[in-house]
Amino acid sequence: MSNPLRNLAYRPLRRVEDWYGYAFGQDQNPFTYLGAITIYLFWIILVSGLYLFIFFEMNVTGAYHSVEWLTHEQWYLGGVMRSLHRYASDAAVVAILLHVAREFLRNRYRGPRWYSWFTGVPLLWMLTLLGITGYWLVWDELAQYIAIGSAELLDAIPIFTDPMARNFLTNEALSDRFFTLMAFLHLLGIPIFLILGIWFHVLRVVNPKINPPRSVMAGTLIALLALSLVKPAVSHEFADLGMVPTRLNLDWFYLAIYPVMDLTSPQFVWGLLAVGTVLLAALPWLPPEKKQPAAEVHLSQCSGCTFCALDCPYGAITLVDHISEDKKRSHKEAVVDPSMCVSCGICTGSCPQATPFRKHDPLATAIDLPQFSLRHLYATVEDNLSKAEERPRIVVYGCDHGVAVETLDMPGVATVSLPCTGLLPPSTIEYNLREERADGVFITGCCSGDCQYRTGNTLVEERIEGKREPRLRARVDRSRIRVRWASVNEARTLRSEIQAFANDLKASSVGGPSDDAQSKQATGRQAAGGDHV
């Protein structure tokens, strides 16, 4: 899907996300924690399921009656737990589907990120099987319908000698061992594989977000509890294999394949599932994406400081021993794995060598993007500043995945779009404010906590606040720096923020340097050889 079509398809979901951001604050926006919310829902499912298992009887008649007793006789706890178990399971499907749609529409599943997408596909199968076996255990009319349909699906695979459907011809033919098997699969077998699947899914992600904020967890739990009290989950009538159920309330999140099989055939359903699974797993390569060049390390400048390796959100950078010409080990040096590099440039922003204040080759850095080098960044800034004649002059740094900064072009504003805002070295901010090159620096990009490359905007904030190396030096006037993360739909808001920033600079008398200051600025540029690039 081309970017215009992808952006058009994402627009409705983006507006819903923005509404939640306005209502709860972007840092508490549940759409930015969909994966973590799913894991949290699994915990709710686990705890509620363990409570239900205490009272559950694993036999044909006891299964139904034990669940009925919990639902009606112990409604204040067992009934709530049953409903919580049911609705948390449904919510997990909704969260996963939104997570998949969001990653697809934001193009965060291709290139080096194929691994997380590919390993996420089996999780859909595991979750579906977990839900189906859970419905089976209740052994009501819905469970009867599922059991017979599942047997027909398995019989369509030519691997069993005896048809499984024979076990559901009469009530007498049904064995308690089926409930033991289903209980083992639902309570132990599938959950173990699900946990391993989640581990593989986040294996290549550095510091994955597996826990949503406490407020999001509390809100999710309260919503599920309220739904459990308002609309408790109840069973159908007790299963009777001698009769065909005529009215069923299906859970379409887990059981949609069964009506499809009723209208077609088991073979058609298997074909549909197989084609759908293969296409979903192959999406990262349909069509093949043109890969951006990976970050390049310049060993002559690399000191082995480890900052780039610590900041890389995908673990694409490692430190190895540097062997000198005399074969003696001297220090560490950075090495980039091109197969895992997403070409975000965060490593450039983390490199302490990326500073224009060195006397020798000031724009040489230890790690850089070939397609967006540090030299290119400074040349773009200088060129755009030369065109911004009104005061105060403001440099606006944005990213290619947030608001298009070219739409923020205003008198006195020089805009620069970066692959990721995390590419911006703190020394660049100081350099822009030196000698009145600019009166202010305005930084924007993806919404807070929702960077296209996971951590770019967080790293920028920590560097400016002095919490992370390389730090913006304390002597830099923070009142001349403004940071505002924004949704792609907030161009108008950003324009207002930039105008307000300009007004603040004027009020503080920053935006009007004297003639003497302008003369010093021109002299300094001439002495430095023009634009430093």
Short mmCIF file of C-alpha atoms in Angstrom, two decimals:
data_model
loop_
_atom_site.label_atom_id
_atom_site.label_comp_id
_atom_site.label_asym_id
_atom_site.label_seq_id
_atom_site.Cartn_x
_atom_site.Cartn_y
_atom_site.Cartn_z
CA MET A 1 0.00 0.00 0.00
CA SER A 2 1.46 3.34 -1.00
CA ASN A 3 2.01 6.00 1.64
CA PRO A 4 -0.94 8.23 0.50
CA LEU A 5 -3.34 5.27 0.63
CA ARG A 6 -1.88 4.11 3.93
CA ASN A 7 -2.23 7.58 5.42
CA LEU A 8 -5.81 7.81 4.17
CA ALA A 9 -6.69 4.45 5.72
CA TYR A 10 -5.01 5.39 8.99
CA ARG A 11 -6.77 8.75 9.29
CA PRO A 12 -9.98 7.50 11.03
CA LEU A 13 -7.97 5.48 13.58
CA ARG A 14 -5.63 8.42 14.06
CA ARG A 15 -8.55 10.68 14.95
CA VAL A 16 -9.77 8.20 17.57
CA GLU A 17 -6.24 8.07 18.99
CA ASP A 18 -6.09 11.86 19.11
CA TRP A 19 -9.39 11.99 20.97
CA TYR A 20 -8.04 9.63 23.63
CA GLY A 21 -4.87 11.72 23.78
CA TYR A 22 -6.88 14.89 24.41
CA ALA A 23 -9.08 13.15 26.99
CA PHE A 24 -6.44 11.35 29.04
CA GLY A 25 -3.15 12.93 28.00
CA GLN A 26 -0.83 11.53 25.37
CA ASP A 27 1.35 9.76 27.95
CA GLN A 28 -1.73 7.82 29.10
CA ASN A 29 -3.15 7.16 25.64
CA PRO A 30 -4.07 3.45 25.53
CA PHE A 31 -3.44 3.30 21.76
CA THR A 32 0.28 3.72 22.39
CA TYR A 33 0.30 0.69 24.71
CA LEU A 34 -1.81 -1.83 22.81
CA GLY A 35 0.81 -4.57 22.99
CA ALA A 36 1.40 -3.96 26.70
CA ILE A 37 -2.37 -3.83 27.34
CA THR A 38 -2.74 -7.23 25.69
CA ILE A 39 -0.13 -8.70 28.03
CA TYR A 40 -1.89 -7.06 30.98
CA LEU A 41 -5.18 -8.62 29.84
CA PHE A 42 -3.45 -12.01 29.80
CA TRP A 43 -2.65 -11.49 33.49
CA ILE A 44 -6.31 -10.76 34.21
CA ILE A 45 -7.30 -13.87 32.25
CA LEU A 46 -4.75 -15.93 34.19
CA VAL A 47 -5.80 -14.75 37.66
CA SER A 48 -9.54 -15.07 36.97
CA GLY A 49 -9.00 -18.44 35.29
CA LEU A 50 -7.08 -19.82 38.26
CA TYR A 51 -9.94 -18.86 40.55
CA LEU A 52 -12.48 -20.56 38.29
CA PHE A 53 -10.34 -23.69 38.12
CA ILE A 54 -10.52 -24.10 41.91
CA PHE A 55 -14.23 -24.91 41.61
CA PHE A 56 -14.22 -26.52 38.16
CA GLU A 57 -15.09 -30.24 37.83
CA MET A 58 -13.48 -32.00 34.87
CA ASN A 59 -16.28 -34.35 33.81
CA VAL A 60 -19.30 -34.24 31.52
CA THR A 61 -21.93 -33.23 34.05
CA GLY A 62 -19.75 -31.57 36.67
CA ALA A 63 -18.22 -29.08 34.22
CA TYR A 64 -21.53 -27.43 33.40
CA HIS A 65 -22.95 -27.48 36.92
CA SER A 66 -19.79 -26.14 38.56
CA VAL A 67 -19.76 -23.16 36.18
CA GLU A 68 -23.49 -22.60 36.77
CA TRP A 69 -22.95 -22.65 40.54
CA LEU A 70 -20.19 -20.04 40.22
CA THR A 71 -22.34 -17.89 37.93
CA HIS A 72 -25.53 -17.86 40.01
CA GLU A 73 -24.79 -19.00 43.56
CA GLN A 74 -21.49 -17.16 43.94
CA TRP A 75 -22.33 -14.32 41.57
CA TYR A 76 -20.67 -11.70 43.78
CA LEU A 77 -17.21 -13.28 43.22
CA GLY A 78 -17.29 -16.41 41.05
CA GLY A 79 -19.78 -14.87 38.64
CA VAL A 80 -17.74 -11.68 38.39
CA MET A 81 -14.59 -13.71 37.86
CA ARG A 82 -16.25 -15.69 35.07
CA SER A 83 -17.46 -12.52 33.35
CA LEU A 84 -14.08 -10.87 33.85
CA HIS A 85 -12.41 -13.92 32.30
CA ARG A 86 -14.75 -13.77 29.30
CA TYR A 87 -14.57 -10.03 28.66
CA ALA A 88 -10.81 -9.78 29.21
CA SER A 89 -10.40 -12.52 26.58
CA ASP A 90 -12.54 -10.57 24.11
CA ALA A 91 -10.69 -7.35 24.94
CA ALA A 92 -7.38 -9.11 24.23
CA VAL A 93 -8.58 -9.91 20.70
CA VAL A 94 -9.67 -6.29 20.16
CA ALA A 95 -6.32 -4.98 21.44
CA ILE A 96 -4.37 -7.37 19.21
CA LEU A 97 -6.39 -6.51 16.11
CA LEU A 98 -5.90 -2.78 16.76
CA HIS A 99 -2.22 -3.39 17.39
CA VAL A 100 -1.85 -5.28 14.09
CA ALA A 101 -3.82 -2.65 12.13
CA ARG A 102 -1.84 0.19 13.70
CA GLU A 103 1.56 -1.36 12.99
CA PHE A 104 0.52 -2.10 9.40
CA LEU A 105 -0.89 1.36 8.69
CA ARG A 106 2.18 3.03 10.21
CA ASN A 107 4.47 0.80 8.13
CA ARG A 108 6.22 -0.60 11.20
CA TYR A 109 6.35 -4.20 10.07
CA ARG A 110 8.80 -4.20 7.16
CA GLY A 111 12.55 -4.26 6.80
CA PRO A 112 14.37 -5.11 10.04
CA ARG A 113 11.06 -5.09 11.89
CA TRP A 114 9.79 -8.12 9.97
CA TYR A 115 10.77 -10.39 12.86
CA SER A 116 8.26 -8.99 15.37
CA TRP A 117 5.48 -9.09 12.77
CA PHE A 118 6.31 -12.62 11.62
CA THR A 119 6.53 -14.04 15.15
CA GLY A 120 3.28 -12.30 16.05
CA VAL A 121 1.24 -14.31 13.52
CA PRO A 122 1.40 -17.60 15.52
CA LEU A 123 0.17 -15.68 18.58
CA LEU A 124 -3.14 -15.12 16.78
CA TRP A 125 -3.55 -18.87 16.36
CA MET A 126 -2.63 -19.56 19.99
CA LEU A 127 -5.07 -16.98 21.32
CA THR A 128 -7.88 -18.33 19.12
CA LEU A 129 -7.25 -21.91 20.24
CA LEU A 130 -7.14 -20.75 23.85
CA GLY A 131 -10.55 -19.13 23.49
CA ILE A 132 -12.09 -22.10 21.69
CA THR A 133 -10.94 -24.59 24.32
CA GLY A 134 -12.26 -22.28 27.04
CA TYR A 135 -15.75 -22.27 25.51
CA TRP A 136 -15.57 -26.05 25.13
CA LEU A 137 -15.02 -26.56 28.90
CA VAL A 138 -18.38 -25.02 29.87
CA TRP A 139 -20.19 -27.87 28.05
CA ASP A 140 -23.40 -26.06 27.25
CA GLU A 141 -25.17 -25.96 23.89
CA LEU A 142 -22.58 -23.52 22.53
CA ALA A 143 -19.78 -25.86 23.63
CA GLN A 144 -21.63 -28.73 21.93
CA TYR A 145 -21.77 -26.75 18.69
CA ILE A 146 -18.04 -25.93 18.96
CA ALA A 147 -17.06 -29.50 19.79
CA ILE A 148 -18.90 -30.98 16.81
CA GLY A 149 -17.60 -28.27 14.47
CA SER A 150 -14.04 -28.72 15.72
CA ALA A 151 -14.29 -32.49 15.24
CA GLU A 152 -15.45 -31.99 11.65
CA LEU A 153 -12.57 -29.61 11.02
CA LEU A 154 -10.06 -32.13 12.38
CA ASP A 155 -11.63 -34.97 10.45
CA ALA A 156 -11.04 -33.00 7.25
CA ILE A 157 -7.30 -33.45 7.87
CA PRO A 158 -6.34 -36.97 6.72
CA ILE A 159 -4.15 -37.81 9.73
CA PHE A 160 -6.61 -39.52 12.10
CA THR A 161 -7.60 -43.16 11.63
CA ASP A 162 -10.98 -42.84 13.35
CA PRO A 163 -13.31 -39.90 12.81
CA MET A 164 -13.40 -37.66 15.88
CA ALA A 165 -17.03 -36.75 15.20
CA ARG A 166 -18.04 -40.24 16.38
CA ASN A 167 -17.29 -39.16 19.94
CA PHE A 168 -20.20 -36.71 19.77
CA LEU A 169 -22.95 -38.89 18.32
CA THR A 170 -24.62 -39.59 21.67
CA ASN A 171 -24.28 -38.45 25.26
CA GLU A 172 -23.06 -41.92 26.25
CA ALA A 173 -20.25 -41.81 23.68
CA LEU A 174 -18.70 -38.75 25.28
CA SER A 175 -15.84 -39.52 27.66
CA ASP A 176 -14.63 -37.50 30.64
CA ARG A 177 -11.15 -37.80 29.19
CA PHE A 178 -12.07 -35.15 26.62
CA PHE A 179 -12.52 -32.66 29.45
CA THR A 180 -9.20 -33.65 30.95
CA LEU A 181 -7.55 -33.09 27.57
CA MET A 182 -9.31 -29.74 27.02
CA ALA A 183 -8.46 -28.62 30.55
CA PHE A 184 -4.79 -29.50 29.98
CA LEU A 185 -4.70 -27.61 26.68
CA HIS A 186 -6.56 -24.58 28.04
CA LEU A 187 -4.81 -24.31 31.40
CA LEU A 188 -1.28 -25.45 30.65
CA GLY A 189 -0.42 -26.52 27.12
CA ILE A 190 -1.47 -23.50 25.05
CA PRO A 191 -0.52 -20.88 27.72
CA ILE A 192 3.06 -22.21 27.81
CA PHE A 193 3.40 -21.83 24.05
CA LEU A 194 1.73 -18.40 24.28
CA ILE A 195 4.31 -17.20 26.82
CA LEU A 196 7.15 -18.51 24.65
CA GLY A 197 5.56 -16.84 21.63
CA ILE A 198 5.41 -13.47 23.38
CA TRP A 199 9.07 -13.83 24.38
CA PHE A 200 10.08 -14.49 20.77
CA HIS A 201 7.83 -11.65 19.61
CA VAL A 202 9.71 -9.00 21.64
CA LEU A 203 13.13 -10.67 21.45
CA ARG A 204 14.63 -8.10 19.06
CA VAL A 205 13.08 -5.09 20.76
CA VAL A 206 15.29 -3.27 23.24
CA ASN A 207 13.45 -2.52 26.51
CA PRO A 208 9.99 -3.48 25.19
CA LYS A 209 6.95 -1.90 26.82
CA ILE A 210 5.29 -4.90 28.47
CA ASN A 211 3.53 -2.96 31.22
CA PRO A 212 1.13 -0.09 30.46
CA PRO A 213 0.95 2.89 32.86
CA ARG A 214 -0.85 2.21 36.14
CA SER A 215 -3.67 4.56 35.23
CA VAL A 216 -4.27 2.63 31.99
CA MET A 217 -4.23 -0.67 33.88
CA ALA A 218 -6.65 0.68 36.47
CA GLY A 219 -8.98 2.11 33.82
CA THR A 220 -8.97 -1.17 31.88
CA LEU A 221 -9.76 -3.23 34.98
CA ILE A 222 -12.52 -0.87 36.13
CA ALA A 223 -14.14 -0.94 32.66
CA LEU A 224 -14.07 -4.76 32.59
CA LEU A 225 -15.46 -5.02 36.12
CA ALA A 226 -18.26 -2.59 35.29
CA LEU A 227 -19.17 -4.61 32.18
CA SER A 228 -19.07 -7.82 34.23
CA LEU A 229 -21.56 -6.39 36.73
CA VAL A 230 -23.87 -4.78 34.16
CA LYS A 231 -23.94 -7.73 31.73
CA PRO A 232 -22.78 -10.94 33.44
CA ALA A 233 -21.61 -13.80 31.22
CA VAL A 234 -24.06 -16.72 31.32
CA SER A 235 -24.22 -20.20 29.81
CA HIS A 236 -26.64 -21.74 27.35
CA GLU A 237 -28.63 -24.81 28.33
CA PHE A 238 -26.82 -28.02 29.20
CA ALA A 239 -25.45 -29.79 26.12
CA ASP A 240 -27.60 -32.61 24.72
CA LEU A 241 -25.98 -34.51 21.85
CA GLY A 242 -29.36 -35.98 20.97
CA MET A 243 -30.64 -32.54 19.96
CA VAL A 244 -29.41 -29.81 17.61
CA PRO A 245 -29.15 -26.33 19.23
CA THR A 246 -31.45 -23.88 17.46
CA ARG A 247 -30.37 -20.57 18.97
CA LEU A 248 -26.81 -19.64 19.95
CA ASN A 249 -25.14 -16.45 21.07
CA LEU A 250 -21.79 -16.65 19.34
CA ASP A 251 -18.65 -14.88 20.46
CA TRP A 252 -17.58 -13.61 17.04
CA PHE A 253 -14.09 -12.76 18.27
CA TYR A 254 -13.23 -16.45 18.63
CA LEU A 255 -15.94 -18.48 16.91
CA ALA A 256 -16.44 -16.80 13.53
CA ILE A 257 -15.02 -19.76 11.60
CA TYR A 258 -17.88 -22.08 12.61
CA PRO A 259 -20.71 -20.22 10.83
CA VAL A 260 -18.42 -19.98 7.80
CA MET A 261 -17.98 -23.74 7.89
CA ASP A 262 -21.77 -24.19 8.13
CA LEU A 263 -22.17 -22.17 4.94
CA THR A 264 -19.28 -23.81 3.08
CA SER A 265 -17.22 -26.84 4.14
CA PRO A 266 -14.35 -27.75 6.50
CA GLN A 267 -11.97 -27.91 3.52
CA PHE A 268 -12.89 -24.37 2.51
CA VAL A 269 -12.28 -23.10 6.06
CA TRP A 270 -8.87 -24.76 6.22
CA GLY A 271 -7.97 -23.26 2.87
CA LEU A 272 -9.17 -19.83 3.98
CA LEU A 273 -7.17 -20.04 7.22
CA ALA A 274 -4.05 -21.30 5.45
CA VAL A 275 -4.12 -18.59 2.76
CA GLY A 276 -4.89 -15.89 5.32
CA THR A 277 -2.04 -17.00 7.60
CA VAL A 278 0.49 -17.19 4.78
CA LEU A 279 -0.50 -13.78 3.40
CA LEU A 280 -0.37 -12.19 6.85
CA ALA A 281 3.04 -13.68 7.58
CA ALA A 282 4.36 -12.64 4.14
CA LEU A 283 3.17 -9.01 4.30
CA PRO A 284 6.62 -7.62 5.23
CA TRP A 285 7.84 -8.72 1.79
CA LEU A 286 4.71 -7.88 -0.26
CA PRO A 287 6.00 -6.01 -2.15
CA PRO A 288 9.70 -5.89 -1.18
CA GLU A 289 10.59 -2.57 0.40
CA LYS A 290 13.55 -0.53 -0.78
CA LYS A 291 15.85 -0.56 2.21
CA GLN A 292 17.46 2.67 3.35
CA PRO A 293 21.24 2.54 3.88
CA ALA A 294 22.22 1.50 7.37
CA ALA A 295 24.16 3.76 9.71
CA GLU A 296 27.90 3.87 9.04
CA VAL A 297 30.64 3.88 11.67
CA HIS A 298 33.75 6.00 11.12
CA LEU A 299 36.36 4.20 13.17
CA SER A 300 38.79 7.10 13.16
CA GLN A 301 36.29 9.06 15.25
CA CYS A 302 34.83 6.24 17.39
CA SER A 303 35.94 6.23 21.02
CA GLY A 304 33.88 3.22 22.07
CA CYS A 305 31.72 5.28 24.44
CA THR A 306 28.75 2.84 24.09
CA PHE A 307 26.13 5.65 23.87
CA CYS A 308 24.93 4.63 20.41
CA ALA A 309 24.57 0.97 21.42
CA LEU A 310 22.61 1.93 24.54
CA ASP A 311 20.25 4.22 22.62
CA CYS A 312 19.60 2.02 19.57
CA PRO A 313 15.95 0.89 19.96
CA TYR A 314 16.45 -2.29 17.92
CA GLY A 315 19.80 -3.54 19.17
CA ALA A 316 21.47 -3.01 15.80
CA ILE A 317 24.72 -1.70 17.33
CA THR A 318 27.20 -3.72 19.34
CA LEU A 319 30.62 -2.89 20.77
CA VAL A 320 33.56 -5.08 19.83
CA ASP A 321 37.24 -4.96 20.70
CA HIS A 322 39.29 -2.72 18.45
CA ILE A 323 42.56 -4.35 17.45
CA SER A 324 45.31 -1.88 16.64
CA GLU A 325 47.94 -2.32 13.96
CA ASP A 326 50.40 -3.83 16.44
CA LYS A 327 47.75 -6.47 17.28
CA LYS A 328 47.23 -5.11 20.77
CA ARG A 329 43.73 -4.61 22.09
CA SER A 330 43.12 -0.92 22.75
CA HIS A 331 39.42 0.04 23.08
CA LYS A 332 35.90 -0.78 21.97
CA GLU A 333 34.41 0.22 18.66
CA ALA A 334 30.83 0.28 17.39
CA VAL A 335 29.64 -2.19 14.75
CA VAL A 336 26.27 -1.86 12.98
CA ASP A 337 24.25 -4.90 11.90
CA PRO A 338 22.60 -3.72 8.63
CA SER A 339 19.91 -6.41 8.90
CA MET A 340 18.60 -4.84 12.12
CA CYS A 341 19.21 -1.14 11.44
CA VAL A 342 16.02 0.83 10.64
CA SER A 343 17.97 3.95 9.49
CA CYS A 344 16.40 6.23 12.09
CA GLY A 345 19.60 8.16 12.93
CA ILE A 346 19.10 7.99 16.70
CA CYS A 347 22.71 6.81 16.97
CA THR A 348 23.94 10.07 15.39
CA GLY A 349 22.12 12.07 18.04
CA SER A 350 23.70 9.94 20.76
CA CYS A 351 27.27 10.30 19.50
CA PRO A 352 29.36 12.77 21.58
CA GLN A 353 31.60 13.29 18.54
CA ALA A 354 28.65 14.84 16.66
CA THR A 355 29.53 18.37 17.71
CA PRO A 356 30.43 21.47 15.69
CA PHE A 357 32.62 22.90 18.46
CA ARG A 358 35.79 20.93 17.72
CA LYS A 359 38.64 22.78 16.07
CA HIS A 360 39.61 19.88 13.82
CA ASP A 361 36.96 18.79 11.30
CA PRO A 362 34.02 19.93 13.46
CA LEU A 363 31.34 18.07 11.51
CA ALA A 364 33.05 14.68 11.52
CA THR A 365 31.15 12.15 13.63
CA ALA A 366 31.73 8.55 14.66
CA ILE A 367 28.39 7.25 13.33
CA ASP A 368 26.18 8.76 10.66
CA LEU A 369 23.43 8.07 8.13
CA PRO A 370 24.72 8.16 4.53
CA GLN A 371 21.40 9.53 3.25
CA PHE A 372 21.12 12.19 5.98
CA SER A 373 24.57 13.02 7.27
CA LEU A 374 25.47 15.50 9.96
CA ARG A 375 26.99 17.73 7.28
CA HIS A 376 23.71 17.66 5.38
CA LEU A 377 21.84 18.61 8.56
CA TYR A 378 24.00 21.67 9.22
CA ALA A 379 23.96 22.74 5.57
CA THR A 380 20.14 22.55 5.55
CA VAL A 381 19.85 24.57 8.75
CA GLU A 382 22.25 27.28 7.57
CA ASP A 383 20.55 27.54 4.19
CA ASN A 384 17.06 27.80 5.68
CA LEU A 385 18.20 30.30 8.33
CA SER A 386 19.65 32.54 5.66
CA LYS A 387 16.16 32.81 4.14
CA ALA A 388 14.46 33.62 7.45
CA GLU A 389 15.03 37.37 7.66
CA GLU A 390 12.39 38.39 10.22
CA ARG A 391 13.11 38.30 13.95
CA PRO A 392 12.85 36.39 16.09
CA ARG A 393 14.34 33.62 14.00
CA ILE A 394 13.28 30.11 15.02
CA VAL A 395 14.65 26.79 13.83
CA VAL A 396 11.88 24.17 13.80
CA TYR A 397 13.04 20.56 13.88
CA GLY A 398 10.45 17.92 13.03
CA CYS A 399 10.46 14.32 11.84
CA ASP A 400 9.32 12.65 8.65
CA HIS A 401 6.55 10.79 10.52
CA GLY A 402 4.95 13.67 12.41
CA VAL A 403 3.45 16.92 11.19
CA ALA A 404 5.02 17.86 7.84
CA VAL A 405 7.25 20.75 8.96
CA GLU A 406 7.15 22.39 5.54
CA THR A 407 3.52 23.25 6.31
CA LEU A 408 4.77 25.23 9.33
CA ASP A 409 6.68 27.70 7.18
CA MET A 410 6.15 31.15 8.72
CA PRO A 411 8.03 34.46 8.65
CA GLY A 412 11.26 34.07 10.60
CA VAL A 413 10.94 30.26 10.77
CA ALA A 414 13.48 27.81 9.30
CA THR A 415 12.16 24.23 9.15
CA VAL A 416 14.15 21.00 9.01
CA SER A 417 12.63 17.52 8.76
CA LEU A 418 14.68 14.64 10.19
CA PRO A 419 14.24 10.88 9.69
CA CYS A 420 13.63 10.86 13.45
CA THR A 421 13.92 13.70 15.94
CA GLY A 422 16.25 11.45 17.94
CA LEU A 423 18.88 12.17 15.26
CA LEU A 424 19.29 15.72 16.61
CA PRO A 425 22.54 16.05 18.63
CA PRO A 426 22.20 18.34 21.69
CA SER A 427 25.23 20.31 20.55
CA THR A 428 23.28 21.28 17.40
CA ILE A 429 20.73 23.08 19.55
CA GLU A 430 23.49 25.01 21.32
CA TYR A 431 25.17 25.80 18.00
CA ASN A 432 21.90 27.20 16.59
CA LEU A 433 21.59 29.58 19.55
CA ARG A 434 25.21 30.70 19.47
CA GLU A 435 26.13 34.10 18.05
CA GLU A 436 22.44 34.82 17.38
CA ARG A 437 22.24 32.37 14.48
CA ALA A 438 18.73 31.71 15.75
CA ASP A 439 16.73 33.19 18.58
CA GLY A 440 14.95 29.97 19.45
CA VAL A 441 14.78 26.24 18.68
CA PHE A 442 11.42 24.52 18.43
CA ILE A 443 11.41 20.70 18.43
CA THR A 444 8.47 18.54 17.40
CA GLY A 445 7.84 15.02 16.14
CA CYS A 446 5.67 12.00 16.88
CA CYS A 447 3.33 12.04 19.87
CA SER A 448 4.91 11.58 23.27
CA GLY A 449 5.59 7.90 23.90
CA ASP A 450 4.59 7.02 20.34
CA CYS A 451 7.74 7.59 18.30
CA GLN A 452 7.84 5.85 14.93
CA TYR A 453 11.15 4.37 16.11
CA ARG A 454 9.96 3.77 19.68
CA THR A 455 12.28 6.01 21.73
CA GLY A 456 13.39 8.99 19.62
CA ASN A 457 11.34 11.71 21.31
CA THR A 458 12.04 10.30 24.80
CA LEU A 459 15.80 10.40 24.19
CA VAL A 460 15.61 14.00 22.94
CA GLU A 461 13.82 15.10 26.09
CA GLU A 462 16.28 13.31 28.36
CA ARG A 463 19.28 14.85 26.56
CA ILE A 464 17.83 18.36 26.80
CA GLU A 465 16.99 17.88 30.49
CA GLY A 466 20.52 16.63 31.19
CA LYS A 467 19.37 13.15 32.20
CA ARG A 468 21.15 11.29 29.39
CA GLU A 469 24.44 11.50 27.56
CA PRO A 470 25.25 13.41 25.49
CA ARG A 471 23.68 16.20 27.52
CA LEU A 472 22.74 19.68 26.45
CA ARG A 473 25.08 21.83 28.48
CA ALA A 474 23.56 23.56 31.52
CA ARG A 475 24.65 27.01 30.36
CA VAL A 476 22.28 26.85 27.36
CA ASP A 477 19.21 29.00 27.99
CA ARG A 478 16.25 26.57 28.14
CA SER A 479 13.77 29.42 27.71
CA ARG A 480 14.93 29.61 24.10
CA ILE A 481 14.02 25.96 23.52
CA ARG A 482 10.49 24.65 23.14
CA VAL A 483 9.52 20.99 22.76
CA ARG A 484 6.01 20.03 21.59
CA TRP A 485 5.23 16.53 20.35
CA ALA A 486 2.15 16.34 18.17
CA SER A 487 -0.10 14.13 16.09
CA VAL A 488 0.02 14.45 12.31
CA ASN A 489 -3.40 16.11 12.57
CA GLU A 490 -2.15 18.92 14.80
CA ALA A 491 -0.48 21.21 12.25
CA ARG A 492 -2.74 24.10 13.21
CA THR A 493 -1.93 23.61 16.90
CA LEU A 494 1.79 23.58 16.17
CA ARG A 495 1.55 26.81 14.20
CA SER A 496 -0.14 28.42 17.20
CA GLU A 497 2.55 27.02 19.52
CA ILE A 498 5.33 28.38 17.30
CA GLN A 499 3.66 31.80 17.18
CA ALA A 500 3.30 31.80 20.96
CA PHE A 501 6.98 30.84 21.26
CA ALA A 502 7.93 33.74 18.98
CA ASN A 503 5.88 36.11 21.12
CA ASP A 504 7.63 34.85 24.25
CA LEU A 505 11.02 35.44 22.63
CA LYS A 506 10.03 38.97 21.68
CA ALA A 507 8.79 39.67 25.18
CA SER A 508 12.09 38.52 26.65
CA SER A 509 14.00 40.75 24.19
CA VAL A 510 15.72 37.72 22.66
CA GLY A 511 14.41 38.29 19.18
CA GLY A 512 16.05 41.63 18.41
CA PRO A 513 19.86 41.64 18.48
CA SER A 514 21.67 44.91 18.24
CA ASP A 515 23.57 46.03 15.16
CA ASP A 516 26.79 45.25 17.02
CA ALA A 517 25.62 41.68 17.66
CA GLN A 518 24.69 41.23 14.01
CA SER A 519 28.12 42.50 13.01
CA LYS A 520 29.81 40.01 15.33
CA GLN A 521 27.65 37.24 13.91
CA ALA A 522 28.70 38.04 10.32
CA THR A 523 32.36 38.34 11.33
CA GLY A 524 32.22 35.01 13.14
CA ARG A 525 30.79 33.24 10.10
CA GLN A 526 33.41 34.71 7.79
CA ALA A 527 36.21 33.71 10.16
CA ALA A 528 34.85 30.17 10.35
CA GLY A 529 34.87 29.84 6.58
CA GLY A 530 31.23 30.51 5.69
CA ASP A 531 28.72 27.90 6.85
CA HIS A 532 31.00 25.45 8.67
CA VAL A 533 30.10 22.88 6.03
#
